[in-house]
Short mmCIF file of C-alpha atoms and ligand atoms in Angstrom, two decimals:
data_model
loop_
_atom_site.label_atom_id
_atom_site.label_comp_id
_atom_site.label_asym_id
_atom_site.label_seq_id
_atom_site.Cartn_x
_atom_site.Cartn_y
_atom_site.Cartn_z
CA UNK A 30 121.58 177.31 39.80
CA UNK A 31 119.03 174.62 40.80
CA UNK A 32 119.31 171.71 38.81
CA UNK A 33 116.55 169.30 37.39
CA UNK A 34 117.00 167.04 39.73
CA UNK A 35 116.20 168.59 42.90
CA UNK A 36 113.33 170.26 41.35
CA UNK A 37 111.97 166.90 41.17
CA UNK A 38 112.69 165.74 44.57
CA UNK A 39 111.50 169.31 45.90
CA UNK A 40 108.27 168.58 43.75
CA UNK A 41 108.44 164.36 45.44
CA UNK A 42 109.40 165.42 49.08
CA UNK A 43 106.40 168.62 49.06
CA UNK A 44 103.79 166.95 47.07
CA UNK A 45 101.27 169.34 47.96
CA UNK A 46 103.50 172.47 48.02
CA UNK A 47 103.72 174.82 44.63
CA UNK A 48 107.20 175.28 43.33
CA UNK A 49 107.55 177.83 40.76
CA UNK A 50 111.04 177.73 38.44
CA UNK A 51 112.80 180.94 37.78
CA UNK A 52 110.12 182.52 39.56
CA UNK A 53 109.60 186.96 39.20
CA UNK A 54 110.19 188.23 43.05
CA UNK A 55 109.04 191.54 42.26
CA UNK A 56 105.56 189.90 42.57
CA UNK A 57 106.35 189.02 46.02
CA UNK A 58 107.35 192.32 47.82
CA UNK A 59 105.88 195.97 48.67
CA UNK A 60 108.61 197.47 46.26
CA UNK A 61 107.81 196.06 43.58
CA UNK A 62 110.75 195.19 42.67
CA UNK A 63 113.44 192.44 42.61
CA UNK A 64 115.01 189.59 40.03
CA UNK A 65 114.31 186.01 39.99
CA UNK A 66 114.29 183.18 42.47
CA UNK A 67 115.85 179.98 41.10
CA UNK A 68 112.93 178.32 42.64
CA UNK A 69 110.37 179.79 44.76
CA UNK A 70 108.30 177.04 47.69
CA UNK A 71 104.98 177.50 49.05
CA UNK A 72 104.36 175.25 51.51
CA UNK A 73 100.96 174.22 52.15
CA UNK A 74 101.90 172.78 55.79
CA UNK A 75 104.11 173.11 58.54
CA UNK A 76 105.90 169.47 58.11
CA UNK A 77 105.90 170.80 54.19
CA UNK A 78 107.66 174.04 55.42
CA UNK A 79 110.00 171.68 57.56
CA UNK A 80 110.99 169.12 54.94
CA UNK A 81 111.63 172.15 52.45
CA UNK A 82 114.51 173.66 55.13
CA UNK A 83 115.85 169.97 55.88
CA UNK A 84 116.50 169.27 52.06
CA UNK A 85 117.93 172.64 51.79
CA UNK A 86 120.23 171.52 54.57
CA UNK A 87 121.01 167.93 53.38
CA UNK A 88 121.27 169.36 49.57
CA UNK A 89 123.59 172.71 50.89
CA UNK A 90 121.39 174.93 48.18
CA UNK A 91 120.88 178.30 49.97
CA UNK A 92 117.87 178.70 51.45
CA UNK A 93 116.03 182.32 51.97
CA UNK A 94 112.75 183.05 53.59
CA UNK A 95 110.52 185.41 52.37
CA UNK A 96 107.73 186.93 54.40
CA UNK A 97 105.49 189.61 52.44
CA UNK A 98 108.50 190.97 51.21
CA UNK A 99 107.37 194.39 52.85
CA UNK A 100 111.08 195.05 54.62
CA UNK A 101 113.21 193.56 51.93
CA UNK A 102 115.23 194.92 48.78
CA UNK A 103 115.64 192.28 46.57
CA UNK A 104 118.42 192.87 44.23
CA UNK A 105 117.57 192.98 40.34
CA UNK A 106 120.22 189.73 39.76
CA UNK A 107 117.71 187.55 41.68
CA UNK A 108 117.93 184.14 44.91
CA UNK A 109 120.00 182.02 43.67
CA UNK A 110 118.66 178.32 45.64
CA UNK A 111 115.52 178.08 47.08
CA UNK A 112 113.23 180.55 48.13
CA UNK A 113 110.16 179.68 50.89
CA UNK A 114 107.41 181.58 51.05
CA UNK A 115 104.83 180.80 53.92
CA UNK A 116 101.54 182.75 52.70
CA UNK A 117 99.51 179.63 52.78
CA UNK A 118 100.30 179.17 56.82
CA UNK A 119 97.79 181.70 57.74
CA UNK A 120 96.19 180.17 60.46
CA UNK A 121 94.80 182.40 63.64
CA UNK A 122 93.14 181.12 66.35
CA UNK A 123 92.92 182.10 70.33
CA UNK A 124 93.76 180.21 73.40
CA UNK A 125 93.18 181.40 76.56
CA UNK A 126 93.86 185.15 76.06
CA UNK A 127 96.59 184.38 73.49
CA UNK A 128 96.52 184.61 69.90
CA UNK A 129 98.31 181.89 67.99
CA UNK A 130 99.24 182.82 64.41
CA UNK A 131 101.20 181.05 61.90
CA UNK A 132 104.12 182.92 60.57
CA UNK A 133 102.45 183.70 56.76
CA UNK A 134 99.52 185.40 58.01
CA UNK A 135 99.55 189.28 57.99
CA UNK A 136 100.29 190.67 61.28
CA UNK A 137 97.79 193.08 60.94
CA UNK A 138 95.06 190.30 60.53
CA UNK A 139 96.55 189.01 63.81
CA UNK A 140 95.85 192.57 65.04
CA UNK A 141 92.01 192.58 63.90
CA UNK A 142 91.33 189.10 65.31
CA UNK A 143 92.60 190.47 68.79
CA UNK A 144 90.53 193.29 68.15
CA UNK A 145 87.36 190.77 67.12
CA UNK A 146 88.57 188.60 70.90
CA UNK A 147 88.72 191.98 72.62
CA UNK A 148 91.73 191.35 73.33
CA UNK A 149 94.85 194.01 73.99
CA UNK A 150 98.31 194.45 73.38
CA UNK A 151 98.52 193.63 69.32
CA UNK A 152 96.40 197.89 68.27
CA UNK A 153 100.27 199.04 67.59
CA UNK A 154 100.67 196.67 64.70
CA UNK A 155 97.64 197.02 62.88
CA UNK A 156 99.36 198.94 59.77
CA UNK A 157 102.38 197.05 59.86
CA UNK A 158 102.17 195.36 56.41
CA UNK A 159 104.53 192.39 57.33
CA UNK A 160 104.10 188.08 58.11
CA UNK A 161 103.58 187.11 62.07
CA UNK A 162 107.29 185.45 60.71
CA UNK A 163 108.79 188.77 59.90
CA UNK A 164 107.48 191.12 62.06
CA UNK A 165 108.96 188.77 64.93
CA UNK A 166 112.16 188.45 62.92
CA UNK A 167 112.55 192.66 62.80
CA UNK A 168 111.03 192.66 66.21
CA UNK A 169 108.71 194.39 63.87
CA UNK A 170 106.71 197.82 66.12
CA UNK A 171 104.89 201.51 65.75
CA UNK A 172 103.37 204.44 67.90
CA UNK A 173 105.51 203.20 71.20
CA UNK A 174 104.31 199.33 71.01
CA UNK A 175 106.63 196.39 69.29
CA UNK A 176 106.72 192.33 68.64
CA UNK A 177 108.93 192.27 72.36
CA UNK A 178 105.91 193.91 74.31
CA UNK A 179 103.39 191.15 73.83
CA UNK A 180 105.15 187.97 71.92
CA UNK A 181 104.73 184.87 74.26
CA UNK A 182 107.00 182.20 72.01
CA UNK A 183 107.54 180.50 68.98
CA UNK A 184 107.67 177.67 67.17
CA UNK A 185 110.96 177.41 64.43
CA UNK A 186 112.81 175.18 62.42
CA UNK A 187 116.16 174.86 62.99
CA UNK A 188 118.35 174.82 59.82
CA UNK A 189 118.48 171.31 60.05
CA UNK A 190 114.91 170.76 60.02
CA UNK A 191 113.80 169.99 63.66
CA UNK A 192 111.45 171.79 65.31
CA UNK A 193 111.61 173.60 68.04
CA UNK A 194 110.02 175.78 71.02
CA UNK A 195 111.67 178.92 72.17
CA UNK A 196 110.85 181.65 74.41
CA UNK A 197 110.35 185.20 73.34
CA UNK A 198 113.32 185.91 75.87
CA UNK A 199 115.45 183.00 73.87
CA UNK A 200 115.07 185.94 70.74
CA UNK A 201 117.14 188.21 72.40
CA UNK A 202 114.54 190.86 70.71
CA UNK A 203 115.47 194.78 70.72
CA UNK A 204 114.88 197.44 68.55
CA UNK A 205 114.01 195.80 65.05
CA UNK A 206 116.46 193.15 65.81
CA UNK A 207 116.54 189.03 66.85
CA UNK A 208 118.76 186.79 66.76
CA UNK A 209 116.62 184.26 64.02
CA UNK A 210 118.81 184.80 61.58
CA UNK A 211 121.40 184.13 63.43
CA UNK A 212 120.37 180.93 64.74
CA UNK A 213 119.47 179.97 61.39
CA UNK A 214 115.52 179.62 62.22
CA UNK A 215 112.54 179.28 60.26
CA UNK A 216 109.55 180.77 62.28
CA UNK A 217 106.91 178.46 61.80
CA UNK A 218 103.86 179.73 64.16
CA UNK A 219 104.34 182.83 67.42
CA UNK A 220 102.28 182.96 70.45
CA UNK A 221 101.09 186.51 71.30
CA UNK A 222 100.53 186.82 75.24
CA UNK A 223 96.96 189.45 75.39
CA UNK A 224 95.03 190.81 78.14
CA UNK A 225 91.09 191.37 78.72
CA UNK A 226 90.07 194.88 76.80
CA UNK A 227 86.92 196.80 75.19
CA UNK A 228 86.54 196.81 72.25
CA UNK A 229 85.49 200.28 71.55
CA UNK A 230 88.49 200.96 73.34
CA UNK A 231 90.63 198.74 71.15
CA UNK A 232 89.21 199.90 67.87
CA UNK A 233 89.44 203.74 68.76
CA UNK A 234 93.11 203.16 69.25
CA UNK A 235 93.67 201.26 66.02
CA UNK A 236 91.23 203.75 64.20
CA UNK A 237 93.65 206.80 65.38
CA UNK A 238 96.95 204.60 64.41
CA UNK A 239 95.57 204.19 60.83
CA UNK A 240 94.70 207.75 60.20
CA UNK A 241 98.10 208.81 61.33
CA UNK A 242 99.69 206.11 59.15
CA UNK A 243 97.43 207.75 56.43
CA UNK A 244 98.06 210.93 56.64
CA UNK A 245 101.98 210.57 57.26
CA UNK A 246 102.63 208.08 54.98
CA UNK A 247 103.45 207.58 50.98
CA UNK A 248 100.98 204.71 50.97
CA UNK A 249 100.06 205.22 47.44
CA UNK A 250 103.55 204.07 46.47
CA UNK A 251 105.35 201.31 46.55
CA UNK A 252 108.03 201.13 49.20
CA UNK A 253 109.52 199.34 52.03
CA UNK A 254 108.29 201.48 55.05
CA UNK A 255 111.35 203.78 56.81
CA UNK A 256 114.54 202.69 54.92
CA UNK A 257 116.59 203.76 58.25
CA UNK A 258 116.81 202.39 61.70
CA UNK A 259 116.14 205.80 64.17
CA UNK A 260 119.89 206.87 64.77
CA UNK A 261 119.93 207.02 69.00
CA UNK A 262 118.48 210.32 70.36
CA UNK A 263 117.50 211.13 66.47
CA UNK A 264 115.04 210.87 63.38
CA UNK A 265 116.02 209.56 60.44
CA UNK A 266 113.63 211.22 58.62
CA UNK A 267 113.96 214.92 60.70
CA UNK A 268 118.06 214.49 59.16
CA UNK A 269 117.20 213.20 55.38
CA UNK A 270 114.41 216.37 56.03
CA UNK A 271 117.03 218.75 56.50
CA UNK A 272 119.88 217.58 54.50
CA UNK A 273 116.95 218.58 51.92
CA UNK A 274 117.04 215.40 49.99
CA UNK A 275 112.74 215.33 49.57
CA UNK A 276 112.42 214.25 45.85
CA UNK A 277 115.85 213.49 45.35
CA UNK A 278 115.40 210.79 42.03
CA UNK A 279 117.55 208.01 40.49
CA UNK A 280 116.06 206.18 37.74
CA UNK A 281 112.77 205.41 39.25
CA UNK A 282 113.29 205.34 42.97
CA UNK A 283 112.84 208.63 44.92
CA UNK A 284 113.40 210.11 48.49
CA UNK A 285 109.69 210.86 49.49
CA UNK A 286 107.96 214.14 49.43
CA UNK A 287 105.30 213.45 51.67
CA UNK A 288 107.55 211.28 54.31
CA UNK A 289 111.73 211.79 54.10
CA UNK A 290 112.11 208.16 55.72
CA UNK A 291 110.57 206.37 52.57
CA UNK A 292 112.29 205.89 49.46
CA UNK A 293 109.05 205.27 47.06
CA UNK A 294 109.06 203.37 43.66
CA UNK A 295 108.01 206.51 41.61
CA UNK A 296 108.29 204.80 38.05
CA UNK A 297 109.49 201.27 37.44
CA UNK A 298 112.79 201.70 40.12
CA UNK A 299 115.00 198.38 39.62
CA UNK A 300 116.96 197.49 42.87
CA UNK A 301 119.79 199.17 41.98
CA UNK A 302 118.22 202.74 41.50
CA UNK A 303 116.90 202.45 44.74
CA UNK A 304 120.06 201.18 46.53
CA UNK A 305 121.68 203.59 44.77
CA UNK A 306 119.18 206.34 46.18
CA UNK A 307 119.72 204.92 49.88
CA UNK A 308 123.71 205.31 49.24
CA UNK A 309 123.45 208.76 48.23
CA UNK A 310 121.44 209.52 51.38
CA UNK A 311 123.67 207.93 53.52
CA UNK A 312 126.82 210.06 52.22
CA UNK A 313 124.74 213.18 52.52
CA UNK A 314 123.51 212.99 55.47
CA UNK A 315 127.48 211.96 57.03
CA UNK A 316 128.85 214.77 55.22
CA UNK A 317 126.19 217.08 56.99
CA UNK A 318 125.63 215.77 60.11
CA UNK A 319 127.90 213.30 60.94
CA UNK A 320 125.57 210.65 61.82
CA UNK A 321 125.57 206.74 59.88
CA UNK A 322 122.18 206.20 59.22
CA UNK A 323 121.77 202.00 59.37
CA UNK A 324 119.56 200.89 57.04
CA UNK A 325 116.44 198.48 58.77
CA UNK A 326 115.29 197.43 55.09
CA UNK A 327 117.09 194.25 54.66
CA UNK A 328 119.21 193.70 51.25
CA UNK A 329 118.83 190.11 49.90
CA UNK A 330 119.96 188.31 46.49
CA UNK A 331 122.55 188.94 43.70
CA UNK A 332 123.57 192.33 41.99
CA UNK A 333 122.48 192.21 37.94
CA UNK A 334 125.22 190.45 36.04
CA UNK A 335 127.25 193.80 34.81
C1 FAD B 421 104.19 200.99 54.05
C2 FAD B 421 105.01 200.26 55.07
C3 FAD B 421 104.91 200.59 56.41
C4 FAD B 421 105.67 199.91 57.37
N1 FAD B 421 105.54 200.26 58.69
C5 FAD B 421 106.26 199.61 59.62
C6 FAD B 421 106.14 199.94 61.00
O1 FAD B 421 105.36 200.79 61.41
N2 FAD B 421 106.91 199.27 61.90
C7 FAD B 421 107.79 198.29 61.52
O2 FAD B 421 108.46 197.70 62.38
N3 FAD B 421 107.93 197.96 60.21
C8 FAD B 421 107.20 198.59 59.27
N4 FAD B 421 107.34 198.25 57.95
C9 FAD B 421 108.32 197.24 57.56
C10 FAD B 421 107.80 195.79 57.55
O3 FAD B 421 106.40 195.74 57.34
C11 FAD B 421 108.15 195.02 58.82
O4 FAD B 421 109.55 195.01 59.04
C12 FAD B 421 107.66 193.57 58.76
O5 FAD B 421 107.85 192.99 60.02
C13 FAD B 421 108.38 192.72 57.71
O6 FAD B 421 107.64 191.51 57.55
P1 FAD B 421 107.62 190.74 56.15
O7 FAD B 421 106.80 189.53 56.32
O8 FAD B 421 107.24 191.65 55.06
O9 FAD B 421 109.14 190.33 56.05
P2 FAD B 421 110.07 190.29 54.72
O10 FAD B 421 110.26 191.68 54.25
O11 FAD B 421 109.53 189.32 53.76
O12 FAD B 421 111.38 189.73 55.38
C14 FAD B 421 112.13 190.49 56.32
C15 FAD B 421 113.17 189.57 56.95
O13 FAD B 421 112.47 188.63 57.76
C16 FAD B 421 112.84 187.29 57.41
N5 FAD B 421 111.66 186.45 57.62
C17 FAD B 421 110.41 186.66 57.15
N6 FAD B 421 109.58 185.68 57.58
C18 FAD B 421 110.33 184.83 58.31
C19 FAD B 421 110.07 183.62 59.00
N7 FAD B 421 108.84 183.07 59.01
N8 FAD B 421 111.09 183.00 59.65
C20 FAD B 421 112.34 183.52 59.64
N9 FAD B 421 112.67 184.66 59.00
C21 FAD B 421 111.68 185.32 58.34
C22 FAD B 421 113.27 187.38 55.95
O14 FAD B 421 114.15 186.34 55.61
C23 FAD B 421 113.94 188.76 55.91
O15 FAD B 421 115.29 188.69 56.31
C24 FAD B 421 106.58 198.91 56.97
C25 FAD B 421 106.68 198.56 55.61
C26 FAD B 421 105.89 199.23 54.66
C27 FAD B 421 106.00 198.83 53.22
#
């Protein structure tokens, strides 16, 4: 736990930030679901958001960033240290036929103000519900495009609070995977690299994308998108399909009806119905098939105290 006194120099060292004690998470991410964070950061700027992972450093509380919690499970027990989220970084502006977006803002707004530059290359994330800062963490993609294809580089924090340039080739970015959490960085800002389009052109395309996503999708629960990486040469959702686990329920969390790759928060799921729901899949779908399905949701936080 946090104590008192590094609330206060949180609250001296980030005047302008909001810090929010034993804040709900569930508030926070597409799930709806989640404990506590000791104490939960908003940084208003990006020396805020780098003085907020230097203390961290200097003070050794763990330090975990949340994006718009739309690929995360956070467990019902809660963060213990401090949390940082980056919603008020939301900046988006264009530079010579790149967009520049700070990591809090939606990638899907990045995705409409290419659209509004007539600009190309960002239509295949404009449903993707995630930060510019997660979406290049997952290497974040849909309908054949992803984060690699167009992301020039970014600006980070290292975890000892300097900042830094990389390249997007520095990520080592593959399918939903770089290496920022291994190199302990805080994605501050990412450069998308666009080309010259029409926009009739580029809204058709993101028009057809969103009525797929429509149609396919459980959007009128909450959930974290596909729960399952696709298993090489497979579909997660064509195995969970026929291992006929649609509507499979614990507590509140079920396996989707309308899309087997989404676990959806039916009625009031806590963490631990849904993890339990993803476990059950997994071991079904080994016993029938074979085949480990790796879970692409990440799993943050503390189990409930039993
Ligand atoms: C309905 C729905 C549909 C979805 N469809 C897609 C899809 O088509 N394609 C796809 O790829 N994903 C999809 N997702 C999953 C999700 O939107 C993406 O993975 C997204 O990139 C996650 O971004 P986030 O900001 O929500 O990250 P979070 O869930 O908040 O965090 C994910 C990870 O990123 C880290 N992180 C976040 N921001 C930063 C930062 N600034 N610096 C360093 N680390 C950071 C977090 O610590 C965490 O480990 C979907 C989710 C939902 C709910």
């Amino acid at each position: 736990m946090i104590n008192q006194k590094a609330i206060n120099e949180l609250r001296s060292i980030l005047p302008a930030a909001e810090v929010k004690i034993n804040a709900p998470l569930h508030e926070h991410t597409y799930t709806r679901m989640g404990g506590k964070a000791d104490v939960l950061v908003f940084p208003k700027t990006i020396e805020d958001a780098r003085a907020a992972v230097e203390y961290a450093y200097h003070s050794s509380y763990p330090l975990t960033i949340l994006g718009k919690g739309s690929n995360v499970i956070i467990q019902d027990g809660g963060i213990r240290g401090i949390v940082l989220n980056l919603s008020s970084l939301d900046n988006i502006h264009e530079s010579d036929k790149k967009v520049i977006a700070q990591s809090g803002a939606r990638i899907i707004d990045a995705s409409e103000f290419a659209l509004d530059q007539k600009l190309t290359g960002l239509e295949f994330a404009c449903g993707i519900p995630g930060s510019v800062g997660g979406a290049v963490y997952m290497n974040a993609g849909a309908y054949g495009g992803e984060i690699a294809d167009c992301l020039e580089s970014v600006l980070a924090v290292t975890k000892e609070g300097k900042l830094i340039s990389l390249t997007a080739d520095q990520l080592d970015l593959s399918y939903r995977h770089s290496n920022v959490e291994e190199k302990g960085l805080l994605v501050l800002e990412a450069t998308f690299q666009l080309k010259d389009g029409h926009y009739d052109e580029i809204k058709a395309i993101m028009d057809d994308l969103t009525e797929k996503r429509e149609t396919k999708q459980p959007l009128e629960y909450p959930s974290c998108g596909s729960v399952f990486k696709r298993p090489p040469g497979l579909f997660a959702g064509k195995l969970i399909q026929d291992s006929e686990l649609q509507g499979t329920r614990i507590g509140g969390a079920e396996v989707s009806k309308k899309h087997a790759g989404f676990i959806v928060n039916i009625d009031n799921a806590t963490a631990t119905d849904y993890l339990n729901v993803i476990h059950h899949v997994q071991q079904t779908v080994k016993d029938k098939f074979g085949v480990d399905l790796e879970r692409e949701v990440r799993v943050i936080g503390e189990p409930p105290e039993a």
